[in-house]
């Protein structure tokens, strides 16, 4: 395997006509330069120089190899410079996996805004409530609720204090009444969410230091977060949703939060990737941008338009 540094020493020795001069130019010892050229000749199984005590000149094989070495070195330098530029440029294509409901109604407008600020960034967007396999699928980063089970993933917080809420439309509550305590949910039509093979039909609450897990049931189960939200908006039942999924609806009065005295389970939001080496300038800037947008979103309607209207 030809080494990058050996090529540089070969080029310098050819230009200088001297091992020692090439070594001085590259701030190496003559012994290191000589060893590098021996490795190169062994790798090529050819003599590249004719040596004497007073002179050094290229052989015919050396002359032929010199042009190829120049091209190879130039290509390697160009590649190294491209990587170096990528460490500072806000550019490139990002493949992003985002959750269904939050993705369609909150994140997509924000990604549009990010691209307006950084037009050299391209997005490939995958929308699904299933967590993409970041090791096998062509996905650079994922935005997901909850602390990841895989400790090998890099998880950067976007909204650490988000939680779930129980909510329903005003029409549903007018017909069926407002639950006052979690046990009242047993008498209500609860809209359940299924992810993979897991049915989320136990809703968790924290009250006065105690955790309550209430089994619920209803006439509708969906595997898409937006579908469950739409059922709630249409008055079909109660939903147990991430607060950010329904925050605009709550503010607009389309949905009403119930059981507010009982804190629901946390639902922090993270940006995930498989290794810190993949945190390119574009990814870092996107994470900062989303973190700030979530803070503004939490602060109130003035932070942005109601994109669900």
XYZ file of C-alpha atoms in Angstrom:
309
model
C 0.000 0.000 0.000
C 1.557 3.280 -1.107
C 1.648 5.892 1.632
C 0.657 9.499 1.080
C 3.797 10.730 2.859
C 6.058 8.467 0.795
C 4.718 10.042 -2.389
C 5.507 13.504 -1.038
C 9.088 12.460 -0.236
C 9.501 10.862 -3.678
C 8.290 14.065 -5.373
C 10.600 16.233 -3.272
C 13.636 13.994 -3.906
C 12.956 14.036 -7.651
C 12.710 17.818 -7.634
C 15.752 18.396 -5.406
C 17.975 15.628 -6.800
C 18.971 14.798 -3.229
C 17.641 12.775 -0.317
C 19.072 15.163 2.238
C 17.654 18.231 0.464
C 14.237 16.575 0.253
C 14.446 15.691 3.941
C 15.305 19.297 4.869
C 12.427 20.626 2.757
C 9.954 18.337 4.511
C 11.570 18.732 7.953
C 12.570 15.045 8.126
C 15.785 13.211 8.827
C 17.665 11.749 5.808
C 17.159 8.281 7.267
C 13.358 8.737 7.321
C 13.393 10.012 3.720
C 15.585 7.104 2.582
C 13.350 4.546 4.317
C 10.254 6.071 2.672
C 11.775 5.731 -0.807
C 12.800 2.131 -0.114
C 9.194 1.327 0.907
C 7.901 2.909 -2.283
C 10.320 0.943 -4.465
C 9.388 -2.282 -2.687
C 5.689 -1.577 -3.166
C 6.232 -0.981 -6.891
C 8.897 -3.679 -7.307
C 10.970 -1.169 -9.306
C 14.019 1.065 -8.899
C 13.003 4.727 -9.023
C 16.406 6.361 -8.538
C 19.999 5.821 -9.576
C 22.050 6.704 -6.510
C 25.674 7.641 -6.072
C 27.574 9.388 -3.323
C 27.265 12.706 -5.157
C 24.088 12.516 -7.229
C 20.560 11.199 -7.416
C 18.592 10.874 -10.633
C 15.379 9.206 -11.718
C 15.432 5.906 -13.572
C 13.189 5.414 -16.602
C 10.661 3.746 -14.283
C 11.011 6.714 -11.948
C 10.316 9.144 -14.778
C 7.207 7.226 -15.787
C 5.987 6.989 -12.212
C 6.577 10.685 -11.502
C 3.628 11.869 -13.609
C 1.283 9.386 -11.989
C 2.559 10.359 -8.551
C 1.873 14.030 -9.300
C -1.729 13.200 -10.349
C -2.297 10.966 -7.325
C -0.876 13.519 -4.915
C -2.958 16.271 -6.468
C -6.130 14.180 -6.155
C -5.353 13.293 -2.532
C -4.670 16.937 -1.677
C -7.936 17.948 -3.333
C -9.792 15.326 -1.320
C -8.186 16.444 1.911
C -9.055 20.069 1.171
C -12.645 19.105 0.364
C -12.988 17.337 3.712
C -11.442 20.326 5.482
C -13.896 22.693 3.795
C -16.789 20.437 4.768
C -15.854 20.932 8.421
C -16.796 24.596 8.138
C -19.329 24.761 5.279
C -23.071 24.771 5.944
C -23.834 22.709 2.862
C -24.520 19.222 1.596
C -27.405 16.749 1.646
C -28.944 15.691 4.966
C -31.177 12.645 5.189
C -33.556 13.305 8.095
C -36.108 11.033 9.742
C -38.924 12.876 11.566
C -42.079 11.748 13.408
C -45.432 11.837 11.661
C -47.525 14.482 13.407
C -44.831 16.848 14.625
C -42.943 16.383 11.380
C -45.758 17.352 9.030
C -47.157 20.278 10.970
C -44.218 21.777 12.831
C -40.862 20.537 11.579
C -41.457 20.751 7.816
C -42.106 24.534 7.889
C -39.022 24.943 10.048
C -36.906 22.915 7.626
C -38.141 25.225 4.862
C -37.020 28.187 6.922
C -33.628 26.595 7.550
C -33.112 26.049 3.818
C -33.973 29.677 3.116
C -31.160 30.653 5.492
C -28.763 27.991 4.154
C -29.638 27.411 0.474
C -26.710 25.023 -0.085
C -28.299 22.466 2.263
C -30.532 19.806 0.684
C -32.930 17.607 2.648
C -34.064 14.039 2.103
C -36.980 13.667 4.520
C -38.506 10.433 5.826
C -41.716 10.779 7.852
C -42.644 7.899 10.124
C -43.320 7.259 13.797
C -41.036 4.231 13.632
C -37.451 4.969 14.631
C -35.283 4.597 11.544
C -32.418 2.109 11.799
C -29.610 4.638 11.684
C -27.030 1.865 11.269
C -28.613 0.232 8.219
C -30.822 2.821 6.542
C -29.402 5.794 4.597
C -30.407 8.257 7.327
C -27.979 10.811 8.763
C -30.056 12.089 11.682
C -33.423 11.419 13.286
C -35.703 13.599 15.403
C -37.475 11.426 17.946
C -39.393 11.559 21.223
C -38.019 9.821 24.294
C -34.569 8.866 25.495
C -33.156 6.304 23.022
C -32.754 2.724 24.199
C -29.514 2.369 22.222
C -26.777 3.880 24.382
C -24.471 3.900 21.353
C -26.470 6.643 19.652
C -25.539 10.290 20.061
C -28.627 12.052 21.474
C -28.664 15.858 21.402
C -31.600 17.455 23.260
C -33.993 19.640 21.303
C -36.799 20.029 23.856
C -35.933 18.392 27.161
C -39.040 19.402 29.127
C -41.758 18.304 26.751
C -44.399 15.960 28.162
C -47.588 14.230 27.111
C -51.098 15.620 27.630
C -54.599 14.164 27.574
C -56.845 16.172 25.294
C -60.125 16.098 23.400
C -62.251 18.366 21.248
C -64.802 20.688 22.883
C -67.557 18.752 21.099
C -66.473 15.423 22.599
C -66.251 16.883 26.117
C -69.666 18.507 25.733
C -71.206 15.131 24.846
C -69.350 12.881 27.290
C -68.208 15.125 30.122
C -64.764 16.075 31.381
C -62.696 13.433 33.230
C -61.629 14.750 36.635
C -59.275 11.979 37.758
C -57.327 9.384 35.727
C -59.725 6.589 36.767
C -62.472 8.424 34.871
C -60.706 7.450 31.641
C -62.153 3.946 31.994
C -65.570 5.413 31.102
C -64.302 7.295 28.036
C -63.450 6.398 24.468
C -59.654 6.605 24.426
C -57.829 6.774 21.120
C -54.855 4.400 21.278
C -51.589 4.456 19.382
C -49.749 1.344 18.216
C -46.065 1.372 17.283
C -44.796 -1.805 15.693
C -46.204 -4.612 17.817
C -46.646 -2.433 20.920
C -50.107 -1.084 21.767
C -49.886 1.968 24.018
C -53.082 1.367 25.994
C -51.791 2.300 29.453
C -51.541 6.028 30.121
C -49.116 7.129 32.836
C -49.609 10.007 35.296
C -47.611 11.455 38.183
C -49.570 12.899 41.123
C -48.291 13.749 44.584
C -45.193 11.640 44.052
C -47.065 8.536 42.930
C -47.123 7.043 39.433
C -50.499 5.953 38.119
C -50.762 3.641 35.096
C -54.322 3.597 33.852
C -55.445 0.988 31.287
C -57.628 2.549 28.600
C -59.705 1.298 25.713
C -61.643 2.701 22.810
C -63.051 1.969 19.385
C -60.033 3.256 17.368
C -56.365 2.322 17.247
C -53.903 3.974 14.859
C -50.248 3.493 13.962
C -49.801 7.104 12.854
C -49.574 10.012 15.296
C -51.318 12.431 12.959
C -54.223 10.013 12.510
C -54.809 9.886 16.285
C -54.717 13.683 16.435
C -57.244 13.970 13.577
C -59.604 11.568 15.368
C -59.372 13.732 18.487
C -60.058 16.909 16.477
C -63.112 15.230 14.901
C -64.534 14.518 18.356
C -64.090 10.749 18.382
C -62.387 10.481 21.772
C -59.568 11.396 24.128
C -55.939 11.346 22.945
C -52.707 10.956 24.897
C -50.308 13.031 22.832
C -46.975 14.759 23.003
C -47.746 18.343 23.983
C -45.811 19.706 21.000
C -47.956 17.633 18.627
C -51.091 19.440 19.789
C -49.757 22.733 21.173
C -51.178 24.815 18.307
C -54.527 23.040 18.646
C -54.633 23.710 22.384
C -53.863 27.379 21.885
C -56.485 27.712 19.166
C -59.140 25.936 21.263
C -59.560 23.076 18.799
C -58.481 20.694 21.568
C -58.827 21.049 25.342
C -56.323 19.635 27.835
C -57.903 17.612 30.645
C -56.477 16.134 33.849
C -54.013 19.032 33.987
C -53.521 18.465 37.736
C -51.983 15.085 36.911
C -48.630 15.397 35.195
C -48.287 13.017 32.267
C -45.116 11.131 31.427
C -42.144 13.075 30.016
C -41.647 13.086 26.260
C -38.305 14.810 25.626
C -37.297 15.420 22.039
C -33.837 14.527 20.718
C -31.794 14.732 17.561
C -30.082 11.354 17.058
C -27.107 10.160 15.014
C -24.782 7.170 15.221
C -21.466 8.956 15.872
C -20.176 12.394 16.796
C -18.000 12.355 13.680
C -21.271 12.726 11.720
C -22.069 16.022 13.458
C -21.143 18.117 10.439
C -21.440 21.923 10.517
C -24.819 21.597 8.777
C -26.085 19.124 11.421
C -24.787 21.275 14.281
C -26.374 24.389 12.842
C -29.659 22.546 12.274
C -29.664 21.312 15.855
C -29.068 24.852 17.168
C -31.800 26.197 14.889
C -34.371 23.596 15.976
C -33.495 24.039 19.644
C -34.169 27.779 19.365
C -37.382 27.240 17.386
C -38.731 24.865 20.036
C -38.003 27.430 22.741
C -39.844 30.063 20.725
C -42.705 27.642 20.026
C -43.047 26.983 23.743
C -43.000 30.713 24.536
C -46.244 31.440 22.723
C -48.130 31.993 19.476
C -46.064 35.070 18.694
C -43.183 32.724 17.972
C -44.702 31.775 14.635
C -47.894 31.211 12.654
C -50.384 28.520 13.544
C -49.399 26.079 10.815
C -52.295 23.686 11.584
C -55.108 26.142 10.860
